[in-house]
PDB file of C-alpha atoms and ligand atoms in Angstrom:
ATOM      1  CA  MET A 165       6.436  24.632  -0.939  1.00 70.00           C
ATOM      2  CA  LYS A 166       8.561  21.485  -0.503  1.00 81.00           C
ATOM      3  CA  THR A 167       9.120  19.331  -3.584  1.00 89.00           C
ATOM      4  CA  LEU A 168       9.431  15.564  -3.879  1.00 93.00           C
ATOM      5  CA  ALA A 169      13.077  15.753  -4.959  1.00 93.00           C
ATOM      6  CA  ASN A 170      15.445  14.249  -2.377  1.00 91.00           C
ATOM      7  CA  GLN A 171      12.642  13.109  -0.117  1.00 98.00           C
ATOM      8  CA  VAL A 172      12.806   9.576   1.292  1.00 98.00           C
ATOM      9  CA  ALA A 173      10.013   7.067   0.735  1.00 98.00           C
ATOM     10  CA  VAL A 174       9.423   3.643   2.255  1.00 99.00           C
ATOM     11  CA  VAL A 175       7.413   1.465  -0.137  1.00 99.00           C
ATOM     12  CA  THR A 176       6.258  -1.998   0.964  1.00 99.00           C
ATOM     13  CA  GLY A 177       5.411  -4.691  -1.564  1.00 98.00           C
ATOM     14  CA  ALA A 178       7.967  -2.972  -3.777  1.00 98.00           C
ATOM     15  CA  ALA A 179       9.088  -6.173  -5.527  1.00 98.00           C
ATOM     16  CA  SER A 180       5.926  -6.461  -7.624  1.00 98.00           C
ATOM     17  CA  GLY A 181       2.902  -4.813  -9.163  1.00 98.00           C
ATOM     18  CA  LEU A 182       1.675  -1.542  -7.680  1.00 98.00           C
ATOM     19  CA  GLY A 183       4.600  -1.241  -5.259  1.00 98.00           C
ATOM     20  CA  THR A 184       7.165  -1.492  -8.065  1.00 98.00           C
ATOM     21  CA  ALA A 185       5.248   1.016 -10.197  1.00 98.00           C
ATOM     22  CA  ILE A 186       4.916   3.525  -7.341  1.00 98.00           C
ATOM     23  CA  ALA A 187       8.575   3.156  -6.331  1.00 98.00           C
ATOM     24  CA  GLY A 188       9.627   3.732  -9.940  1.00 98.00           C
ATOM     25  CA  ARG A 189       7.435   6.770 -10.347  1.00 98.00           C
ATOM     26  CA  LEU A 190       8.634   8.333  -7.081  1.00 98.00           C
ATOM     27  CA  ALA A 191      12.267   7.690  -8.003  1.00 98.00           C
ATOM     28  CA  SER A 192      11.716   9.362 -11.381  1.00 97.00           C
ATOM     29  CA  ASP A 193      10.444  12.388  -9.431  1.00 97.00           C
ATOM     30  CA  GLY A 194      13.758  12.432  -7.513  1.00 97.00           C
ATOM     31  CA  VAL A 195      12.664  10.537  -4.386  1.00 98.00           C
ATOM     32  CA  ARG A 196      15.150   8.161  -2.720  1.00 98.00           C
ATOM     33  CA  VAL A 197      13.291   4.925  -2.098  1.00 98.00           C
ATOM     34  CA  ALA A 198      13.604   2.212   0.551  1.00 98.00           C
ATOM     35  CA  LEU A 199      12.029  -0.842  -1.058  1.00 98.00           C
ATOM     36  CA  LEU A 200      10.590  -3.413   1.360  1.00 98.00           C
ATOM     37  CA  ASP A 201       9.394  -6.893   0.435  1.00 98.00           C
ATOM     38  CA  LEU A 202       9.716 -10.591   1.224  1.00 98.00           C
ATOM     39  CA  ASN A 203      11.062 -11.299  -2.253  1.00 98.00           C
ATOM     40  CA  THR A 204      14.793 -10.532  -2.075  1.00 98.00           C
ATOM     41  CA  ASP A 205      15.617 -11.536  -5.673  1.00 98.00           C
ATOM     42  CA  ARG A 206      12.923  -9.401  -7.278  1.00 98.00           C
ATOM     43  CA  LEU A 207      13.767  -6.488  -4.984  1.00 98.00           C
ATOM     44  CA  ALA A 208      17.363  -6.572  -6.224  1.00 98.00           C
ATOM     45  CA  GLU A 209      16.163  -6.347  -9.847  1.00 98.00           C
ATOM     46  CA  VAL A 210      13.768  -3.484  -9.101  1.00 98.00           C
ATOM     47  CA  VAL A 211      16.267  -1.404  -7.135  1.00 98.00           C
ATOM     48  CA  ARG A 212      18.869  -1.786  -9.900  1.00 97.00           C
ATOM     49  CA  ASP A 213      16.612   0.083 -12.358  1.00 93.00           C
ATOM     50  CA  LEU A 214      15.874   3.088 -10.147  1.00 97.00           C
ATOM     51  CA  PRO A 215      17.472   6.423 -11.036  1.00 97.00           C
ATOM     52  CA  THR A 216      17.941   7.681  -7.468  1.00 94.00           C
ATOM     53  CA  GLU A 217      19.965   6.370  -4.516  1.00 95.00           C
ATOM     54  CA  SER A 218      17.618   3.597  -3.364  1.00 97.00           C
ATOM     55  CA  ARG A 219      17.994   0.444  -1.283  1.00 98.00           C
ATOM     56  CA  ALA A 220      16.266  -2.902  -0.856  1.00 98.00           C
ATOM     57  CA  TYR A 221      15.270  -4.398   2.516  1.00 98.00           C
ATOM     58  CA  THR A 222      13.991  -7.947   2.895  1.00 98.00           C
ATOM     59  CA  VAL A 223      11.306  -7.930   5.568  1.00 98.00           C
ATOM     60  CA  ASP A 224       8.114  -9.740   6.498  1.00 98.00           C
ATOM     61  CA  ILE A 225       5.787  -6.886   7.410  1.00 98.00           C
ATOM     62  CA  THR A 226       3.732  -9.139   9.696  1.00 98.00           C
ATOM     63  CA  GLN A 227       6.723  -9.512  12.053  1.00 98.00           C
ATOM     64  CA  GLU A 228       6.821  -6.564  14.447  1.00 98.00           C
ATOM     65  CA  GLU A 229      10.493  -6.860  15.404  1.00 98.00           C
ATOM     66  CA  GLN A 230      11.551  -7.065  11.749  1.00 98.00           C
ATOM     67  CA  VAL A 231       9.471  -3.990  10.910  1.00 99.00           C
ATOM     68  CA  ALA A 232      10.854  -1.986  13.833  1.00 99.00           C
ATOM     69  CA  GLN A 233      14.432  -2.979  12.955  1.00 98.00           C
ATOM     70  CA  THR A 234      13.976  -2.210   9.231  1.00 99.00           C
ATOM     71  CA  VAL A 235      12.513   1.233   9.914  1.00 99.00           C
ATOM     72  CA  ARG A 236      15.463   2.027  12.205  1.00 98.00           C
ATOM     73  CA  GLN A 237      17.847   0.841   9.484  1.00 98.00           C
ATOM     74  CA  VAL A 238      16.162   2.988   6.809  1.00 98.00           C
ATOM     75  CA  VAL A 239      16.526   6.081   9.001  1.00 98.00           C
ATOM     76  CA  GLU A 240      20.168   5.199   9.631  1.00 98.00           C
ATOM     77  CA  ASP A 241      20.764   4.795   5.873  1.00 98.00           C
ATOM     78  CA  PHE A 242      18.808   7.812   4.616  1.00 98.00           C
ATOM     79  CA  GLY A 243      18.538  10.114   7.646  1.00 98.00           C
ATOM     80  CA  THR A 244      14.750  10.490   7.534  1.00 97.00           C
ATOM     81  CA  ILE A 245      11.451   9.149   6.181  1.00 98.00           C
ATOM     82  CA  ASP A 246       9.036  11.558   4.467  1.00 98.00           C
ATOM     83  CA  ILE A 247       6.715   9.122   2.713  1.00 98.00           C
ATOM     84  CA  LEU A 248       5.276   5.704   3.553  1.00 99.00           C
ATOM     85  CA  VAL A 249       3.394   3.707   0.918  1.00 99.00           C
ATOM     86  CA  ASN A 250       1.907   0.409   2.101  1.00 99.00           C
ATOM     87  CA  SER A 251       1.412  -1.718  -0.977  1.00 98.00           C
ATOM     88  CA  ALA A 252       2.242  -5.234   0.312  1.00 98.00           C
ATOM     89  CA  GLY A 253      -0.941  -7.269   0.275  1.00 98.00           C
ATOM     90  CA  ILE A 254      -2.404 -10.700  -0.417  1.00 98.00           C
ATOM     91  CA  THR A 255      -5.872 -11.955  -1.363  1.00 97.00           C
ATOM     92  CA  GLY A 256      -5.820 -15.292   0.427  1.00 97.00           C
ATOM     93  CA  ARG A 257      -8.139 -17.923  -1.052  1.00 97.00           C
ATOM     94  CA  THR A 258     -11.023 -16.474  -3.050  1.00 96.00           C
ATOM     95  CA  SER A 259     -14.180 -17.671  -4.821  1.00 96.00           C
ATOM     96  CA  LEU A 260     -15.363 -19.065  -1.485  1.00 97.00           C
ATOM     97  CA  LYS A 261     -18.455 -18.154   0.498  1.00 98.00           C
ATOM     98  CA  SER A 262     -17.804 -17.273   4.144  1.00 98.00           C
ATOM     99  CA  HIS A 263     -18.904 -20.688   5.477  1.00 98.00           C
ATOM    100  CA  GLU A 264     -16.434 -22.371   3.127  1.00 98.00           C
ATOM    101  CA  THR A 265     -13.360 -20.421   4.231  1.00 98.00           C
ATOM    102  CA  GLU A 266     -10.594 -21.549   6.571  1.00 98.00           C
ATOM    103  CA  THR A 267     -10.123 -19.334   9.610  1.00 98.00           C
ATOM    104  CA  GLU A 268      -6.345 -19.557   9.384  1.00 98.00           C
ATOM    105  CA  ASP A 269      -6.410 -18.209   5.817  1.00 98.00           C
ATOM    106  CA  VAL A 270      -8.629 -15.286   6.860  1.00 98.00           C
ATOM    107  CA  ARG A 271      -6.309 -14.486   9.784  1.00 98.00           C
ATOM    108  CA  ARG A 272      -3.255 -14.572   7.508  1.00 98.00           C
ATOM    109  CA  VAL A 273      -4.838 -12.048   5.113  1.00 98.00           C
ATOM    110  CA  PHE A 274      -5.580  -9.707   8.026  1.00 98.00           C
ATOM    111  CA  GLU A 275      -2.010 -10.157   9.282  1.00 98.00           C
ATOM    112  CA  VAL A 276      -0.562  -8.914   5.989  1.00 98.00           C
ATOM    113  CA  ASN A 277      -3.178  -6.431   4.768  1.00 98.00           C
ATOM    114  CA  PHE A 278      -4.175  -4.775   8.034  1.00 98.00           C
ATOM    115  CA  PHE A 279      -1.503  -5.541  10.638  1.00 98.00           C
ATOM    116  CA  GLY A 280       1.380  -5.164   8.174  1.00 98.00           C
ATOM    117  CA  SER A 281       0.241  -1.646   7.262  1.00 98.00           C
ATOM    118  CA  TYR A 282      -0.533  -0.832  10.886  1.00 99.00           C
ATOM    119  CA  LEU A 283       2.967  -1.935  11.947  1.00 99.00           C
ATOM    120  CA  THR A 284       4.895   0.039   9.337  1.00 99.00           C
ATOM    121  CA  ALA A 285       2.851   3.151  10.159  1.00 99.00           C
ATOM    122  CA  ARG A 286       3.306   2.496  13.890  1.00 98.00           C
ATOM    123  CA  TYR A 287       7.113   2.608  13.528  1.00 99.00           C
ATOM    124  CA  VAL A 288       7.438   5.285  10.815  1.00 99.00           C
ATOM    125  CA  LEU A 289       5.057   7.880  12.298  1.00 99.00           C
ATOM    126  CA  PRO A 290       7.351   8.922  15.199  1.00 98.00           C
ATOM    127  CA  TYR A 291       9.990  10.073  12.676  1.00 98.00           C
ATOM    128  CA  MET A 292       7.375  12.025  10.717  1.00 98.00           C
ATOM    129  CA  LEU A 293       6.092  13.600  13.935  1.00 98.00           C
ATOM    130  CA  ALA A 294       9.605  14.669  14.886  1.00 98.00           C
ATOM    131  CA  GLN A 295      10.052  16.525  11.583  1.00 98.00           C
ATOM    132  CA  LYS A 296       6.424  17.787  11.507  1.00 98.00           C
ATOM    133  CA  TYR A 297       5.919  16.453   7.991  1.00 98.00           C
ATOM    134  CA  GLY A 298       4.880  13.181   6.417  1.00 98.00           C
ATOM    135  CA  ARG A 299       2.712  11.518   3.804  1.00 98.00           C
ATOM    136  CA  VAL A 300       1.245   8.064   4.440  1.00 99.00           C
ATOM    137  CA  LEU A 301      -0.608   6.140   1.759  1.00 99.00           C
ATOM    138  CA  HIS A 302      -2.274   2.814   2.529  1.00 99.00           C
ATOM    139  CA  ILE A 303      -3.245   0.854  -0.592  1.00 98.00           C
ATOM    140  CA  ALA A 304      -6.764  -0.433   0.139  1.00 98.00           C
ATOM    141  CA  SER A 305      -9.163  -1.710  -2.539  1.00 98.00           C
ATOM    142  CA  ILE A 306     -12.611  -1.114  -3.963  1.00 97.00           C
ATOM    143  CA  ALA A 307     -13.320  -4.502  -2.329  1.00 97.00           C
ATOM    144  CA  GLY A 308     -12.953  -2.772   1.037  1.00 97.00           C
ATOM    145  CA  LYS A 309     -15.551  -0.164   0.119  1.00 96.00           C
ATOM    146  CA  GLU A 310     -18.125  -2.373  -1.535  1.00 94.00           C
ATOM    147  CA  GLY A 311     -17.363  -5.953  -0.439  1.00 95.00           C
ATOM    148  CA  ASN A 312     -16.643  -8.512  -3.165  1.00 95.00           C
ATOM    149  CA  ALA A 313     -18.618 -11.737  -2.790  1.00 96.00           C
ATOM    150  CA  GLY A 314     -16.223 -14.686  -2.485  1.00 97.00           C
ATOM    151  CA  MET A 315     -13.539 -12.482  -0.893  1.00 97.00           C
ATOM    152  CA  ILE A 316     -14.431 -12.097   2.786  1.00 98.00           C
ATOM    153  CA  ALA A 317     -10.846 -11.934   4.076  1.00 98.00           C
ATOM    154  CA  TYR A 318      -9.618  -9.538   1.428  1.00 98.00           C
ATOM    155  CA  SER A 319     -12.678  -7.250   1.471  1.00 98.00           C
ATOM    156  CA  ALA A 320     -12.936  -7.053   5.267  1.00 98.00           C
ATOM    157  CA  SER A 321      -9.184  -6.511   5.745  1.00 98.00           C
ATOM    158  CA  LYS A 322      -9.219  -3.697   3.176  1.00 98.00           C
ATOM    159  CA  ALA A 323     -12.246  -2.143   4.942  1.00 98.00           C
ATOM    160  CA  ALA A 324     -10.073  -2.206   8.072  1.00 98.00           C
ATOM    161  CA  VAL A 325      -7.322  -0.397   6.144  1.00 98.00           C
ATOM    162  CA  ILE A 326      -9.816   2.276   5.068  1.00 98.00           C
ATOM    163  CA  GLY A 327     -10.890   2.609   8.719  1.00 98.00           C
ATOM    164  CA  MET A 328      -7.252   2.993   9.742  1.00 99.00           C
ATOM    165  CA  ALA A 329      -6.723   5.819   7.228  1.00 98.00           C
ATOM    166  CA  LYS A 330      -9.791   7.627   8.611  1.00 98.00           C
ATOM    167  CA  VAL A 331      -8.532   7.296  12.193  1.00 98.00           C
ATOM    168  CA  GLN A 332      -4.922   8.239  11.468  1.00 99.00           C
ATOM    169  CA  GLY A 333      -5.985  11.149   9.264  1.00 98.00           C
ATOM    170  CA  LYS A 334      -7.733  12.674  12.263  1.00 98.00           C
ATOM    171  CA  GLU A 335      -5.067  11.707  14.804  1.00 98.00           C
ATOM    172  CA  TYR A 336      -2.282  13.504  12.917  1.00 98.00           C
ATOM    173  CA  ALA A 337      -4.328  16.265  11.260  1.00 98.00           C
ATOM    174  CA  GLU A 338      -2.505  19.056  13.095  1.00 98.00           C
ATOM    175  CA  THR A 339       1.007  17.682  12.715  1.00 98.00           C
ATOM    176  CA  GLY A 340       1.907  18.230   9.041  1.00 98.00           C
ATOM    177  CA  ILE A 341       1.262  14.542   8.337  1.00 98.00           C
ATOM    178  CA  THR A 342      -1.504  13.375   6.004  1.00 98.00           C
ATOM    179  CA  VAL A 343      -2.747   9.787   5.934  1.00 99.00           C
ATOM    180  CA  ASN A 344      -4.854   8.615   3.008  1.00 98.00           C
ATOM    181  CA  ALA A 345      -5.872   5.399   1.305  1.00 98.00           C
ATOM    182  CA  LEU A 346      -6.308   4.437  -2.333  1.00 98.00           C
ATOM    183  CA  ALA A 347      -9.021   2.066  -3.521  1.00 98.00           C
ATOM    184  CA  PRO A 348      -8.199   0.621  -6.955  1.00 97.00           C
ATOM    185  CA  ALA A 349     -10.472  -1.703  -8.893  1.00 96.00           C
ATOM    186  CA  VAL A 350      -8.710  -4.375 -10.972  1.00 96.00           C
ATOM    187  CA  ILE A 351      -5.117  -3.731 -12.110  1.00 97.00           C
ATOM    188  CA  ARG A 352      -3.470  -6.674 -13.919  1.00 92.00           C
ATOM    189  CA  THR A 353      -0.603  -7.820 -11.662  1.00 95.00           C
ATOM    190  CA  PRO A 354       0.619 -11.201 -10.316  1.00 93.00           C
ATOM    191  CA  LEU A 355      -1.906 -10.794  -7.462  1.00 94.00           C
ATOM    192  CA  VAL A 356      -4.803 -10.790  -9.933  1.00 93.00           C
ATOM    193  CA  ASP A 357      -3.242 -13.416 -12.219  1.00 93.00           C
ATOM    194  CA  ALA A 358      -3.184 -15.832  -9.273  1.00 94.00           C
ATOM    195  CA  MET A 359      -6.949 -15.537  -8.717  1.00 94.00           C
ATOM    196  CA  PRO A 360      -9.572 -17.849 -10.271  1.00 94.00           C
ATOM    197  CA  ASP A 361     -10.821 -16.547 -13.661  1.00 93.00           C
ATOM    198  CA  GLU A 362     -14.424 -16.406 -12.421  1.00 94.00           C
ATOM    199  CA  GLN A 363     -13.422 -14.122  -9.519  1.00 93.00           C
ATOM    200  CA  VAL A 364     -11.485 -11.787 -11.838  1.00 93.00           C
ATOM    201  CA  LYS A 365     -14.440 -11.674 -14.262  1.00 93.00           C
ATOM    202  CA  TYR A 366     -16.811 -10.863 -11.371  1.00 93.00           C
ATOM    203  CA  MET A 367     -14.628  -7.877 -10.417  1.00 93.00           C
ATOM    204  CA  THR A 368     -13.872  -6.651 -13.938  1.00 94.00           C
ATOM    205  CA  ASP A 369     -17.523  -6.803 -15.087  1.00 94.00           C
ATOM    206  CA  LYS A 370     -18.402  -4.298 -12.366  1.00 93.00           C
ATOM    207  CA  ILE A 371     -16.117  -1.572 -13.786  1.00 96.00           C
ATOM    208  CA  PRO A 372     -18.246   0.945 -15.765  1.00 96.00           C
ATOM    209  CA  MET A 373     -15.280   1.857 -18.039  1.00 95.00           C
ATOM    210  CA  LYS A 374     -15.146  -1.838 -19.000  1.00 92.00           C
ATOM    211  CA  ARG A 375     -11.387  -2.080 -18.645  1.00 93.00           C
ATOM    212  CA  CYS A 376      -8.777  -2.655 -15.960  1.00 94.00           C
ATOM    213  CA  GLY A 377      -6.728   0.197 -14.558  1.00 96.00           C
ATOM    214  CA  THR A 378      -3.053   0.462 -15.502  1.00 96.00           C
ATOM    215  CA  LEU A 379       0.024   0.623 -13.292  1.00 97.00           C
ATOM    216  CA  GLU A 380       0.784   4.078 -14.752  1.00 97.00           C
ATOM    217  CA  GLU A 381      -2.636   5.291 -13.599  1.00 97.00           C
ATOM    218  CA  VAL A 382      -1.971   3.943 -10.089  1.00 98.00           C
ATOM    219  CA  ALA A 383       1.473   5.556  -9.940  1.00 98.00           C
ATOM    220  CA  GLU A 384       0.144   8.904 -11.147  1.00 98.00           C
ATOM    221  CA  VAL A 385      -2.524   9.151  -8.437  1.00 98.00           C
ATOM    222  CA  ALA A 386      -0.225   7.767  -5.744  1.00 98.00           C
ATOM    223  CA  ALA A 387       2.526  10.275  -6.600  1.00 98.00           C
ATOM    224  CA  TYR A 388       0.044  13.109  -6.121  1.00 98.00           C
ATOM    225  CA  ILE A 389      -1.320  11.726  -2.824  1.00 98.00           C
ATOM    226  CA  VAL A 390       2.159  11.517  -1.245  1.00 98.00           C
ATOM    227  CA  SER A 391       3.384  14.839  -2.609  1.00 98.00           C
ATOM    228  CA  PRO A 392       3.497  18.170  -0.770  1.00 97.00           C
ATOM    229  CA  ARG A 393       0.865  19.356  -3.295  1.00 97.00           C
ATOM    230  CA  ASN A 394      -1.684  17.179  -1.497  1.00 97.00           C
ATOM    231  CA  SER A 395      -1.873  19.314   1.620  1.00 97.00           C
ATOM    232  CA  PHE A 396      -5.569  19.631   2.595  1.00 98.00           C
ATOM    233  CA  THR A 397      -6.814  16.054   2.122  1.00 98.00           C
ATOM    234  CA  THR A 398      -6.366  13.529   4.906  1.00 98.00           C
ATOM    235  CA  GLY A 399      -8.253  10.497   6.205  1.00 98.00           C
ATOM    236  CA  PHE A 400      -9.651  10.083   2.702  1.00 98.00           C
ATOM    237  CA  THR A 401      -9.876   7.075   0.413  1.00 98.00           C
ATOM    238  CA  PHE A 402      -9.156   8.069  -3.181  1.00 97.00           C
ATOM    239  CA  ASP A 403     -10.867   6.056  -5.914  1.00 96.00           C
ATOM    240  CA  LEU A 404      -9.218   4.469  -8.905  1.00 97.00           C
ATOM    241  CA  SER A 405     -12.039   2.338 -10.137  1.00 96.00           C
ATOM    242  CA  GLY A 406     -13.131   3.350 -13.638  1.00 96.00           C
ATOM    243  CA  GLY A 407     -16.390   4.612 -12.188  1.00 95.00           C
ATOM    244  CA  ARG A 408     -17.234   1.673  -9.916  1.00 92.00           C
ATOM    245  CA  ALA A 409     -17.012   3.608  -6.666  1.00 84.00           C
ATOM    246  CA  THR A 410     -20.231   5.469  -6.025  1.00 74.00           C
ATOM    247  CA  TYR A 411     -19.450   6.853  -2.587  1.00 70.00           C
TER     248      TYR A 411
HETATM  249  N1  LIG B 778      -3.902  -5.603  -8.510  1.00 55.58           N
HETATM  250  C1  LIG B 778      -5.098  -5.170  -8.219  1.00 55.58           C
HETATM  251  O1  LIG B 778      -6.056  -5.310  -8.996  1.00 55.58           O
HETATM  252  C2  LIG B 778      -5.353  -4.481  -6.916  1.00 55.58           C
HETATM  253  C3  LIG B 778      -6.594  -3.859  -6.748  1.00 55.58           C
HETATM  254  C4  LIG B 778      -6.851  -3.214  -5.547  1.00 55.58           C
HETATM  255  C5  LIG B 778      -5.905  -3.195  -4.546  1.00 55.58           C
HETATM  256  N2  LIG B 778      -4.716  -3.831  -4.743  1.00 55.58           N
HETATM  257  C6  LIG B 778      -3.760  -3.810  -3.642  1.00 55.58           C
HETATM  258  O2  LIG B 778      -2.555  -3.270  -4.103  1.00 55.58           O
HETATM  259  C7  LIG B 778      -1.474  -3.805  -3.350  1.00 55.58           C
HETATM  260  C8  LIG B 778      -0.426  -4.378  -4.303  1.00 55.58           C
HETATM  261  O3  LIG B 778      -1.035  -5.404  -5.068  1.00 55.58           O
HETATM  262  P1  LIG B 778      -0.345  -5.999  -6.361  1.00 55.58           P
HETATM  263  O4  LIG B 778      -1.433  -6.300  -7.312  1.00 55.58           O
HETATM  264  O5  LIG B 778       0.771  -5.148  -6.753  1.00 55.58           O
HETATM  265  O6  LIG B 778       0.157  -7.412  -5.760  1.00 55.58           O
HETATM  266  P2  LIG B 778       1.485  -8.264  -6.058  1.00 55.58           P
HETATM  267  O7  LIG B 778       1.177  -9.638  -5.607  1.00 55.58           O
HETATM  268  O8  LIG B 778       1.916  -8.041  -7.469  1.00 55.58           O
HETATM  269  O9  LIG B 778       2.571  -7.591  -5.092  1.00 55.58           O
HETATM  270  C9  LIG B 778       2.434  -7.679  -3.700  1.00 55.58           C
HETATM  271  C10 LIG B 778       3.828  -7.702  -3.087  1.00 55.58           C
HETATM  272  O10 LIG B 778       3.669  -7.764  -1.651  1.00 55.58           O
HETATM  273  C11 LIG B 778       4.680  -8.621  -1.149  1.00 55.58           C
HETATM  274  N3  LIG B 778       4.290  -9.178   0.154  1.00 55.58           N
HETATM  275  C12 LIG B 778       3.267 -10.019   0.414  1.00 55.58           C
HETATM  276  N4  LIG B 778       3.260 -10.355   1.720  1.00 55.58           N
HETATM  277  C13 LIG B 778       4.300  -9.693   2.300  1.00 55.58           C
HETATM  278  C14 LIG B 778       4.811  -9.648   3.621  1.00 55.58           C
HETATM  279  N5  LIG B 778       4.249 -10.345   4.625  1.00 55.58           N
HETATM  280  N6  LIG B 778       5.885  -8.870   3.859  1.00 55.58           N
HETATM  281  C15 LIG B 778       6.470  -8.158   2.862  1.00 55.58           C
HETATM  282  N7  LIG B 778       6.032  -8.171   1.581  1.00 55.58           N
HETATM  283  C16 LIG B 778       4.964  -8.950   1.303  1.00 55.58           C
HETATM  284  C17 LIG B 778       4.815  -9.717  -2.203  1.00 55.58           C
HETATM  285  O11 LIG B 778       6.060 -10.405  -2.102  1.00 55.58           O
HETATM  286  C18 LIG B 778       4.664  -8.927  -3.492  1.00 55.58           C
HETATM  287  O12 LIG B 778       5.926  -8.516  -4.001  1.00 55.58           O
HETATM  288  C19 LIG B 778      -2.073  -4.877  -2.431  1.00 55.58           C
HETATM  289  O13 LIG B 778      -2.279  -4.326  -1.151  1.00 55.58           O
HETATM  290  C20 LIG B 778      -3.392  -5.175  -3.105  1.00 55.58           C
HETATM  291  O14 LIG B 778      -4.330  -5.651  -2.200  1.00 55.58           O
HETATM  292  C21 LIG B 778      -4.416  -4.475  -5.905  1.00 55.58           C
END
């Protein structure tokens, strides 16, 4: 069986939170990581700490030409792409009922959460197909499974991500590529810190373990999902919710 060592991973949202934790964990398993994010300064700090040959790429994942160009550049730099982790995401404005939202804000959240992940997969998958191997992980959310009141844009865009994993899992099932999603409950990161306290309390109170998940717990599950060991599960949304997910 293949091992993770010397594989190449593209991780979006790698300058913060879950993306940084997953990139770090993969690098400690010997993976060479291409870190993608809008935040050039933070990316430079993150890449400096990684133990494997890794590189930072500033890119807005909502911009198709930038995504296409960055994926080409990663393949030029590393020779291949074995793993894609889509962690870049935003909540948009929260604590608002649907009739109180602004359409532009909802569209923006879909642009990043759904279209950003669709675009990176769109441009990475041909390289995985050519080598008959690949692991794609879309970071969704428990909000996409259950729907969090006050978070229409976030919840619906993450439901779209879960739908995408189901579709792509089937589309590539016979090609050596698996496509899965991960649905965490609350993990304390800048994304959560930026939300209104009442919205964070609403989400945290729903977790049966009565605590938030940790970045180490995210990285542990993610590292398994994108490893060669995960060979018979595709189109699936893994839970990381302290017992909140009931289906
Ligand atoms: N933190 C949680 O509780 C939690 C729970 C469930 C799911 N998630 C999901 O996990 C993922 C990571 O969340 P996080 O908590 O680490 O957030 P974060 O805000 O800490 O990090 C997100 C990163 O994405 C980057 N980003 C945003 N828009 C981008 C764009 N257009 N192009 C490129 N990069 C962009 C940001 O610069 C940032 O570095 C998100 O998809 C989020 O929805 C988080």
